[in-house]
CSV table of C-alpha atoms (C1' of nucleotides) in Angstrom, one decimal:
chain,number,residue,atom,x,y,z
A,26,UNK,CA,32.0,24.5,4.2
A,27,UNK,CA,29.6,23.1,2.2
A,28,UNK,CA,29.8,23.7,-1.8
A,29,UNK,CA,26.6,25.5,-2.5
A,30,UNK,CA,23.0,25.0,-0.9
A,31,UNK,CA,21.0,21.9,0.0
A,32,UNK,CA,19.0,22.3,-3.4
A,33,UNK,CA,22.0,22.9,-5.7
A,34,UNK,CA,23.8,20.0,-4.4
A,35,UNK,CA,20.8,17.7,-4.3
A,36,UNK,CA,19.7,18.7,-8.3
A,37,UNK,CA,23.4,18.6,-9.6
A,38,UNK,CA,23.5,15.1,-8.0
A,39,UNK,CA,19.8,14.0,-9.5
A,40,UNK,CA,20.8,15.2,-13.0
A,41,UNK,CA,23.7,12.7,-13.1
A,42,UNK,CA,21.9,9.8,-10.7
A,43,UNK,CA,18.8,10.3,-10.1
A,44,UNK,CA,16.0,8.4,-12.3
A,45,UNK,CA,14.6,10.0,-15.3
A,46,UNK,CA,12.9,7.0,-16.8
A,47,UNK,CA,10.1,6.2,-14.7
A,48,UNK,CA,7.0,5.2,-16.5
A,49,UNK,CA,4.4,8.2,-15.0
A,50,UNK,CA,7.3,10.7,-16.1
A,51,UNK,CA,6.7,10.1,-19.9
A,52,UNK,CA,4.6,12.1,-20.2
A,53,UNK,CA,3.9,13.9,-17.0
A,54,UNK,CA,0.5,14.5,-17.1
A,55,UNK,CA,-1.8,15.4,-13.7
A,56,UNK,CA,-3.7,12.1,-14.5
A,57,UNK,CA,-1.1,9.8,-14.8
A,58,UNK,CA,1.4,11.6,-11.8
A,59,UNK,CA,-1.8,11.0,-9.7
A,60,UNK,CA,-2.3,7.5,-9.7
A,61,UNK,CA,1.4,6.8,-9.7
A,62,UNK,CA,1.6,9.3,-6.3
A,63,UNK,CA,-1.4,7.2,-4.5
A,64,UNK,CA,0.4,3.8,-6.5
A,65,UNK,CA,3.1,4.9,-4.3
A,66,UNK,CA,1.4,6.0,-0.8
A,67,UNK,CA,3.2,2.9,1.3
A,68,UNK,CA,4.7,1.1,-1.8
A,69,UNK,CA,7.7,1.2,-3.5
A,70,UNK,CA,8.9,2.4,-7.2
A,71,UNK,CA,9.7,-1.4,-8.1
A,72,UNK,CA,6.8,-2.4,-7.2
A,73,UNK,CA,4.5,0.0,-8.6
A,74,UNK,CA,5.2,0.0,-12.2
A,75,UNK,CA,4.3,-2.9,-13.3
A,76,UNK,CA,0.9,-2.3,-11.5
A,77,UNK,CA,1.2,1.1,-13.2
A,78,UNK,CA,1.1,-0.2,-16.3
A,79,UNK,CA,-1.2,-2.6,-16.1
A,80,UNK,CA,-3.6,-0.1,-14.6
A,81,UNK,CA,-2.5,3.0,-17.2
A,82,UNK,CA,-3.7,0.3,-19.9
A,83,UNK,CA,-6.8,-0.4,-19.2
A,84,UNK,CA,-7.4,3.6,-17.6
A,85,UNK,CA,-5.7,5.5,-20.1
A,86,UNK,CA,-7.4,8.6,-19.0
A,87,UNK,CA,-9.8,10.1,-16.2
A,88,UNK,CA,-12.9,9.3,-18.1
A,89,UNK,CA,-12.0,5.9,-18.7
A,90,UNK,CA,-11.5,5.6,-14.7
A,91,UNK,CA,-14.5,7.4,-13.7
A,92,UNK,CA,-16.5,4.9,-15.6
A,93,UNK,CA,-15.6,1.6,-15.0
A,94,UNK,CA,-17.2,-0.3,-12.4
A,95,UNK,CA,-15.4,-0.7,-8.6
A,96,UNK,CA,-14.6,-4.2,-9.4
A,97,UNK,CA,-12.7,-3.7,-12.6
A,98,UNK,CA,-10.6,-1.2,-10.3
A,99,UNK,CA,-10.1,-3.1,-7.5
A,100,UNK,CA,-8.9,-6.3,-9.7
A,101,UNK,CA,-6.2,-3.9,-11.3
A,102,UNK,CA,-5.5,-2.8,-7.5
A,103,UNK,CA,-5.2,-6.4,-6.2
A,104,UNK,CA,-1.8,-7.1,-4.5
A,105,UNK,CA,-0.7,-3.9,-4.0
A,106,UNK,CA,-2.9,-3.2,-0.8
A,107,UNK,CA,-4.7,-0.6,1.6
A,108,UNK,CA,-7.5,-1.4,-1.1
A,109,UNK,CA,-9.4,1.9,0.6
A,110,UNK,CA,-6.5,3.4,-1.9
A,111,UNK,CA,-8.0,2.3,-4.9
A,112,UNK,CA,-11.6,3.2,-3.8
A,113,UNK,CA,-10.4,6.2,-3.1
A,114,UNK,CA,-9.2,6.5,-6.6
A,115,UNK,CA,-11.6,5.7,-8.0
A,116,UNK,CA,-14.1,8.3,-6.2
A,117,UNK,CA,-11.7,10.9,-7.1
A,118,UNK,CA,-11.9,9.8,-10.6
A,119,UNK,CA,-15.7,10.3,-11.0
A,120,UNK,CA,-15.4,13.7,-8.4
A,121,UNK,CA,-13.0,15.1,-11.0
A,122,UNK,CA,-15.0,13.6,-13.7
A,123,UNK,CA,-18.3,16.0,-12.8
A,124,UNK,CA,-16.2,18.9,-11.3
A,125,UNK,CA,-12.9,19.2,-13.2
A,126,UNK,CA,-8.8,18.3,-12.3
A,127,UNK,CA,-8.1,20.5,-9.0
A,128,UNK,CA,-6.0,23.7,-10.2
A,129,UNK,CA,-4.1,24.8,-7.1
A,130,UNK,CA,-3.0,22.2,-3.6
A,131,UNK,CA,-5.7,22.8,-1.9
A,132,UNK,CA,-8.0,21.5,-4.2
A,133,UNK,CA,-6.3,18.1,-5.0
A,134,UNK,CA,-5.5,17.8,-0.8
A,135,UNK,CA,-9.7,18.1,-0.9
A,136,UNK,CA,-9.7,14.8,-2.9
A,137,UNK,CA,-10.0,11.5,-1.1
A,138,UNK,CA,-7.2,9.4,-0.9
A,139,UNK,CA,-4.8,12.7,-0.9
A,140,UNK,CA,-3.1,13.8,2.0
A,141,UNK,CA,-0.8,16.8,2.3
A,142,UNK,CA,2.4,14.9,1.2
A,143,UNK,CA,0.6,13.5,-2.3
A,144,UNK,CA,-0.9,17.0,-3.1
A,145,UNK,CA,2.5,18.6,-2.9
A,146,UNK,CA,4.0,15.7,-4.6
A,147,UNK,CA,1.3,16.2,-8.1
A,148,UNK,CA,1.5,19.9,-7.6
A,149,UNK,CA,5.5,19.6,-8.2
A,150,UNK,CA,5.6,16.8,-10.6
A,151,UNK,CA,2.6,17.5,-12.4
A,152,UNK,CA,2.7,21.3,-12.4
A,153,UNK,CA,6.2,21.7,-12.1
A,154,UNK,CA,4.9,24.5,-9.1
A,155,UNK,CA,7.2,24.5,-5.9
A,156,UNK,CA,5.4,22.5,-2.8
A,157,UNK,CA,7.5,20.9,-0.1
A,158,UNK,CA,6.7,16.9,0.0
A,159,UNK,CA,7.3,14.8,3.3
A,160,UNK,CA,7.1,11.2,2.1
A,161,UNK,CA,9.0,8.6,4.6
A,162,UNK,CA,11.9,9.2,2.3
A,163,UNK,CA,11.8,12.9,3.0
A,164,UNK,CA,11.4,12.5,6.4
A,165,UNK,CA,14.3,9.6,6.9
A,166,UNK,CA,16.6,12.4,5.0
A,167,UNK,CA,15.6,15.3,6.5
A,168,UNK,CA,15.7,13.6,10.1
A,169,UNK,CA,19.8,12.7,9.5
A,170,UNK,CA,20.3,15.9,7.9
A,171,UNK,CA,19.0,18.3,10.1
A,172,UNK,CA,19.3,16.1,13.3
A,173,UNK,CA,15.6,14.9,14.3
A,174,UNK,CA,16.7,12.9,16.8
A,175,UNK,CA,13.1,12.8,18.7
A,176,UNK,CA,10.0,9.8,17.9
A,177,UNK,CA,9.0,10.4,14.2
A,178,UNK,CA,5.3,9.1,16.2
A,179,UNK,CA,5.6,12.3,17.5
A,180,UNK,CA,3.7,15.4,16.7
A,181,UNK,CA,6.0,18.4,17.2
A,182,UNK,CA,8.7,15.9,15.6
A,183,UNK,CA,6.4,15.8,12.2
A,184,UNK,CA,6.3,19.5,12.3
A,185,UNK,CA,10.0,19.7,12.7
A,186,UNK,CA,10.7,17.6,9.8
A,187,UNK,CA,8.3,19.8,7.7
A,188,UNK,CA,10.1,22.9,8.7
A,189,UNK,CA,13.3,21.1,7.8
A,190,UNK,CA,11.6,20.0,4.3
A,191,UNK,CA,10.9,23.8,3.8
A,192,UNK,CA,14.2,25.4,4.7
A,193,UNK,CA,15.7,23.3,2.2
A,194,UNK,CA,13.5,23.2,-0.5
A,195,UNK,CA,13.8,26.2,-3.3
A,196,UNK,CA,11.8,27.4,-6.1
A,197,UNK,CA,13.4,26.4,-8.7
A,198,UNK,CA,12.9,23.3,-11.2
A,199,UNK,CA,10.3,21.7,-8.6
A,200,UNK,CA,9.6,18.7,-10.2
A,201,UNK,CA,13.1,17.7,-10.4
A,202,UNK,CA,13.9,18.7,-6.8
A,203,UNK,CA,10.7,16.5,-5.7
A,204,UNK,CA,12.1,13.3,-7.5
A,205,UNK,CA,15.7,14.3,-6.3
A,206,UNK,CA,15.1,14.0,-2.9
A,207,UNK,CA,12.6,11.5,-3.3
A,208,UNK,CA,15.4,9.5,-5.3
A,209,UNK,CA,17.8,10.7,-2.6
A,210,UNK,CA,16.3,8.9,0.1
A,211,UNK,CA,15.2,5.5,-2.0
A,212,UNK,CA,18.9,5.0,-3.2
A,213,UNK,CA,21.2,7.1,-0.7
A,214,UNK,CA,20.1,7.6,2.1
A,215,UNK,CA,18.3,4.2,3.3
A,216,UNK,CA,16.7,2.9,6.3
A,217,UNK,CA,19.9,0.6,6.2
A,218,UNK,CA,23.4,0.5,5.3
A,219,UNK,CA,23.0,4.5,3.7
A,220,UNK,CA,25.8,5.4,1.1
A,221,UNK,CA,26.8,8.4,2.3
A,222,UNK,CA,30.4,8.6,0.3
A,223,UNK,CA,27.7,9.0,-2.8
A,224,UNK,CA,25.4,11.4,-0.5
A,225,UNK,CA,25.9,15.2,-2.3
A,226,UNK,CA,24.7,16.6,1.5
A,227,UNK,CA,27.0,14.5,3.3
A,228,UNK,CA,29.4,17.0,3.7
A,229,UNK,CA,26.8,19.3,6.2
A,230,UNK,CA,24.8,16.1,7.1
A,231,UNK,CA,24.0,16.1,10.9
A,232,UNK,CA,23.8,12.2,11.3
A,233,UNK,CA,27.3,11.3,9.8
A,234,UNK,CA,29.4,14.3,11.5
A,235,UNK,CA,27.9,13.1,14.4
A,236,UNK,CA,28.0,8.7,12.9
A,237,UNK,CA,24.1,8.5,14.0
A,238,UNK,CA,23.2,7.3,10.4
A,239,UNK,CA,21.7,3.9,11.8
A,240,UNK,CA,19.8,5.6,14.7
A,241,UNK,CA,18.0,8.5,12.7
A,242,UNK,CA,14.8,8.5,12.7
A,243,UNK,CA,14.1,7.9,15.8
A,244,UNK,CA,11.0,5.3,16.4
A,245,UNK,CA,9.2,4.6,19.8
A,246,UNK,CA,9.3,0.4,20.3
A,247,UNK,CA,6.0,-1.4,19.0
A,248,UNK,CA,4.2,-3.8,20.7
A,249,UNK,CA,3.8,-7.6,20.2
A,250,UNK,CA,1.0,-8.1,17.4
A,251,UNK,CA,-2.0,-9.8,18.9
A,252,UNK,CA,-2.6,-13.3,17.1
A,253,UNK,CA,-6.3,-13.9,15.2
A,254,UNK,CA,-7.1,-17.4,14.2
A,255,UNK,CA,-9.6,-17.7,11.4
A,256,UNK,CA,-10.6,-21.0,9.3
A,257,UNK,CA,-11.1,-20.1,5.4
A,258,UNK,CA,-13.2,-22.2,3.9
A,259,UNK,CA,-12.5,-23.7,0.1
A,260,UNK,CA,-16.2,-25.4,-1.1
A,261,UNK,CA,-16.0,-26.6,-4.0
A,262,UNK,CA,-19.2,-27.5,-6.3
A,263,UNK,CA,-19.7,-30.5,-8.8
A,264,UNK,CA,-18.1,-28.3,-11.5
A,265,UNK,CA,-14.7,-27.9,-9.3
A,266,UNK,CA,-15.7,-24.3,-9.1
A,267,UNK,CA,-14.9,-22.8,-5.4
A,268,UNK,CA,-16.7,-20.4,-3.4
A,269,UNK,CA,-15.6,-17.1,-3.1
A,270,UNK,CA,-17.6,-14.2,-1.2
A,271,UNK,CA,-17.1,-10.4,-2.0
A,272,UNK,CA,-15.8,-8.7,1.5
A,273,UNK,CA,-17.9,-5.7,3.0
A,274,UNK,CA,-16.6,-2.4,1.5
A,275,UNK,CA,-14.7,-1.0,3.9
A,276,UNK,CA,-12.6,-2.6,6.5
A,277,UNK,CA,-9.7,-5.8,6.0
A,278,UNK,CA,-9.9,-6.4,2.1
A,279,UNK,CA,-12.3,-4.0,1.8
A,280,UNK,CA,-14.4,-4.9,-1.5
A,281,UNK,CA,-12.1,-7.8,-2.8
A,282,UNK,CA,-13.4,-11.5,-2.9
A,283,UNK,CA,-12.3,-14.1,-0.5
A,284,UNK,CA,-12.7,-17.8,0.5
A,285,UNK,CA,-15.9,-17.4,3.2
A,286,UNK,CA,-13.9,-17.0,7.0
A,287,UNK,CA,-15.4,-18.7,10.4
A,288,UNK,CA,-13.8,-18.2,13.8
A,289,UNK,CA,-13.7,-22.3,14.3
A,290,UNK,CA,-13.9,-25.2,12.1
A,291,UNK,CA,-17.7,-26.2,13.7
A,292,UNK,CA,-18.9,-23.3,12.2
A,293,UNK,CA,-18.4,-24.4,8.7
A,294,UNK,CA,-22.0,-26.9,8.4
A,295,UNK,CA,-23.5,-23.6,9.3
A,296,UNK,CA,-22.1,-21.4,7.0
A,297,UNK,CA,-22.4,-23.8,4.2
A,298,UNK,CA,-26.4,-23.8,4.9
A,299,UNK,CA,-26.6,-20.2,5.2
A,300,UNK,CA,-25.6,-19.8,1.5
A,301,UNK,CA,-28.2,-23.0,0.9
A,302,UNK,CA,-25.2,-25.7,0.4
A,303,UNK,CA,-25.2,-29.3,1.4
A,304,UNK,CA,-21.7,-30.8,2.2
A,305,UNK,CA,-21.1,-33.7,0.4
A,306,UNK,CA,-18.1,-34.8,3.1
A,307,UNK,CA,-16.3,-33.8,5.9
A,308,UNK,CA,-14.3,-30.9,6.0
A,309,UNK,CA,-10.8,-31.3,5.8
A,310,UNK,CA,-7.9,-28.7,6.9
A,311,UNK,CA,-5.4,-28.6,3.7
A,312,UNK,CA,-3.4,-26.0,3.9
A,313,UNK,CA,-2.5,-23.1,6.4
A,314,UNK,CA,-0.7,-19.5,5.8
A,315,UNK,CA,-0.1,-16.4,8.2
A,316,UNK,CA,-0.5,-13.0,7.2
A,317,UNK,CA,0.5,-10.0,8.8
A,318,UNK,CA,-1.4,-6.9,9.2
A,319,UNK,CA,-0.8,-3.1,10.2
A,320,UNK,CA,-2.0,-4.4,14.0
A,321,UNK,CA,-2.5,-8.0,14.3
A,322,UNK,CA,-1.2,-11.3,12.9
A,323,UNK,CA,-3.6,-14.0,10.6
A,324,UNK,CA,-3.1,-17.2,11.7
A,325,UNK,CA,-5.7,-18.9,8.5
A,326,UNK,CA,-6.7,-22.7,8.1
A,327,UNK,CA,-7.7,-23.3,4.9
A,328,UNK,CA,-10.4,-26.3,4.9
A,329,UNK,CA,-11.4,-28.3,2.0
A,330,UNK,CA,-15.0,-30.2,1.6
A,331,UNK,CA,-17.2,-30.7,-1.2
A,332,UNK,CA,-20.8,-29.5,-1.5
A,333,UNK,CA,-23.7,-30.5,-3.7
A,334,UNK,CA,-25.0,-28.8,-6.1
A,335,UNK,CA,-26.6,-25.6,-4.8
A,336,UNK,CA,-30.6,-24.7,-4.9
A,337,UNK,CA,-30.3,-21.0,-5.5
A,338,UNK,CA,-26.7,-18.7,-4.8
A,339,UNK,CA,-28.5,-15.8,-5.3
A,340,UNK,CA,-26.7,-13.5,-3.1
A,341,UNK,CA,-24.5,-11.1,-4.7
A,342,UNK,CA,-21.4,-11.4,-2.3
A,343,UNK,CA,-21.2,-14.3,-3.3
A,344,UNK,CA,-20.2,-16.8,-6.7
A,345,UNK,CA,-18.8,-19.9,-7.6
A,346,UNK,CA,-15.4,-19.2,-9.4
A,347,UNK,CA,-12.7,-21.8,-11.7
A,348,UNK,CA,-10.0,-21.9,-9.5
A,349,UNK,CA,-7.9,-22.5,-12.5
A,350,UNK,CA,-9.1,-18.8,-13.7
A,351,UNK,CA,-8.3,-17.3,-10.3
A,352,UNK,CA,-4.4,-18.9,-10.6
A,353,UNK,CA,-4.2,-16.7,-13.7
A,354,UNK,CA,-2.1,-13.4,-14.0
A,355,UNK,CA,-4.6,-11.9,-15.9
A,356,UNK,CA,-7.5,-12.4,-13.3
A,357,UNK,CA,-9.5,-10.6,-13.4
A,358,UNK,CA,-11.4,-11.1,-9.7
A,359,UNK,CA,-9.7,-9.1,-6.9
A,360,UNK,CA,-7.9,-11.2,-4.4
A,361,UNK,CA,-5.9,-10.4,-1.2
A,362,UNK,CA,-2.4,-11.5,-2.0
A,363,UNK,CA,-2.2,-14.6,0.7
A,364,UNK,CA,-5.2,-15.7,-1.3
A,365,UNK,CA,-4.0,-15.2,-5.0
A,366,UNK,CA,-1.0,-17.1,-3.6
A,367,UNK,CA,-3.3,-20.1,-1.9
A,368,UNK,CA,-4.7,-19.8,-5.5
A,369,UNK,CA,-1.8,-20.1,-7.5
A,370,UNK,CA,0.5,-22.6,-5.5
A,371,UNK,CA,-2.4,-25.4,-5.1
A,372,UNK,CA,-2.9,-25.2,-9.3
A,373,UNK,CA,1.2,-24.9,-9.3
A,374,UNK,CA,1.2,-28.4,-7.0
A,375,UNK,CA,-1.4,-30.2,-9.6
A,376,UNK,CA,0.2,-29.2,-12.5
A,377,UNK,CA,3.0,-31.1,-10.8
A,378,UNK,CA,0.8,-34.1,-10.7
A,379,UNK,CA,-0.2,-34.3,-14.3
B,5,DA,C1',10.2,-12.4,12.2
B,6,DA,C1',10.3,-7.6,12.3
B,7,DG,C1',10.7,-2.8,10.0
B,8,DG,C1',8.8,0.6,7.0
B,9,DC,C1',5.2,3.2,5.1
B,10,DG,C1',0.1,8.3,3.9
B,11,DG,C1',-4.3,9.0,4.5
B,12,DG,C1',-9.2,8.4,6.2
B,13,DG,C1',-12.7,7.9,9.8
B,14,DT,C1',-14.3,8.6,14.4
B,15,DC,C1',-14.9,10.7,18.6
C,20,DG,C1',-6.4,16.9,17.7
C,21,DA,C1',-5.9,12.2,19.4
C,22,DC,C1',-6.5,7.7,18.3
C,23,DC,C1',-7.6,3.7,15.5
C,24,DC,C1',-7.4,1.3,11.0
C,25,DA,C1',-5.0,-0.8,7.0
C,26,DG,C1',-1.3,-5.0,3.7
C,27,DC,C1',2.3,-5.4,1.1
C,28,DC,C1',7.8,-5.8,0.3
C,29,DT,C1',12.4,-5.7,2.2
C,30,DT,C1',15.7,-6.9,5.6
DNA sequence: AAGGCGGGGTC
DNA sequence: GACCCAGCCTT
């Protein structure tokens, strides 16, 4: 039989294990537990604090948040994508800013960019009040555990998983029991290769009695991605500064700047007069990179040509950028990641040179 | 090359 | 509610 319950086991283990040093823990205020919580929607602890910090620095508090401009946001976001996240934040900022900080779940789950799972998450950390999380580790532990064994796509299998989240939740020390099994999940129980001789619910856990570790959860098969080709386009003016075009606000890169995109290389002469620039040669491919997204896979061409000096770039999308500044850690222009990497390998390549 | 991962918007 | 959208890191 099992040597006390679920929670007991899980908290005795966290107190020796589990990590007490994360960056939004010290201290634990609602602010700073937010933006680690949405920091951490689809990203991992390794990969969010140094974006954390970075971000806690320049937004030490709501107000500082609420009033800075998208951009400034969204260049501190850059990298760590689903940019609608950082929007998101950012509304909530300036929400919270006019109304107040939320005082109960309900009122933080009102919030953009907060979904059940996050509003439980700051209500435990934050408030150190009892409300049941189901993050994928949650639901990856909870589905060995208690035996999911049905399509986490699955509606009725969500709601089991929640149930099993609340049968083994308790009420006491919430904020540690949140980062427990949160911890539990990130450094026990993985996806792959779990540790379950180090698991303290091993002993009444469904999926090793039974040796299903490696086939909990249960996922339906995904398709093929479909393929999009897309030429990017680097102009570059007298100066050696390159074009880069601010991205509608919602959608793929939502908001951040980008080399201009075409569907074919003929469409380049075109674009280039749209934006009232001459090209001084022929376009030349020089580089290529793939990215993938949530449902389809970016084949890019990156093509190269000069232009001359432009009459008026009035628009505001778009601006004639140092490519030198844009291959800078401390950038402070919001680029996709493929792009910050197109950025920083072609200056990489002619610092070679020199 | 493929797996994993919360929430918003739309109908 | 059902369905679509989104972008990195790890394996």
């Amino acid at each position: 039989m099992a040597s006390g319950s679920f929670a007991t086991r899980l908290l005795q283990w966290f107190s020796e294990h589990g990590r007490h040093d994360l960056p939004w823990q010290h201290p634990r205020t609602p602010y700073r537990v937010w933006v680690s919580e949405v920091m951490l929607q689809q990203t991992q602890v390794s990969t969010v604090i140094p974006y954390f910090q970075r971000f806690l620095q320049r937004f030490p508090d709501l107000y500082s948040l609420a009033g800075a401009e998208q951009d400034e946001v969204l260049a501190l976001w850059a990298g760590l994508g689903y940019y609608a996240r950082g929007r998101n934040l950012h509304k909530a900022a300036q929400l919270m800013a006019q109304n107040g900080i939320p005082e109960d779940q309900a009122g933080w789950a009102a919030l953009p960019g907060i979904g059940p799972s996050t509003a439980a998450a700051i209500i435990a950390q934050a408030y150190n009040q009892p409300a049941v999380i189901l993050d994928g580790n949650v639901k990856r532990v909870m589905a060995r555990h208690a035996g999911v064994d049905t399509p986490l796509e699955h509606k009725s299998t969500l709601d089991q998983l929640w149930a099993a989240a609340r049968e083994r939740a308790c009420d006491q020390h919430p904020a540690d029991y949140t980062q427990a099994i949160m911890d539990l999940g990130a450094s026990v129980c993985r996806r792959s290769q779990p540790e379950c001789e180090r698991c303290p619910v091993a002993e009444d856990c469904y999926a090793r009695l039974h040796h299903l570790q490696q086939d909990l959860p249960v996922r339906v098969r995904k398709k093929a991605l479909p393929e999009r080709n897309r030429v990017f386009l680097w102009l570059e003016n007298p100066q050696g500064e390159v074009l880069l075009e601010q991205r509608p606000p919602s959608g793929i890169w939502g908001g951040l700047y980008s080399l201009p995109v075409v569907m074919t290389a003929d469409e380049i002469e075109c674009s280039a007069q749209k934006w009232g620039l001459q090209l001084a040669a022929q376009p030349q491919r020089i580089s290529h990179f793939g990215h993938r997204f949530t449902h389809f896979k970016l084949n890019a061409e990156v093509h190269y040509a000069p232009v001359s000096s432009s009459s008026a770039v009035s628009e505001s999308q778009i601006r004639f950028v140092d490519p030198h500044d844009l291959a800078d850690p401390e950038i402070s222009i919001a680029l996709p990641k493929p792009l910050s990497r197109l950025f920083q390998q072609t200056y990489a390549d002619k610092a070679k040179l020199l």
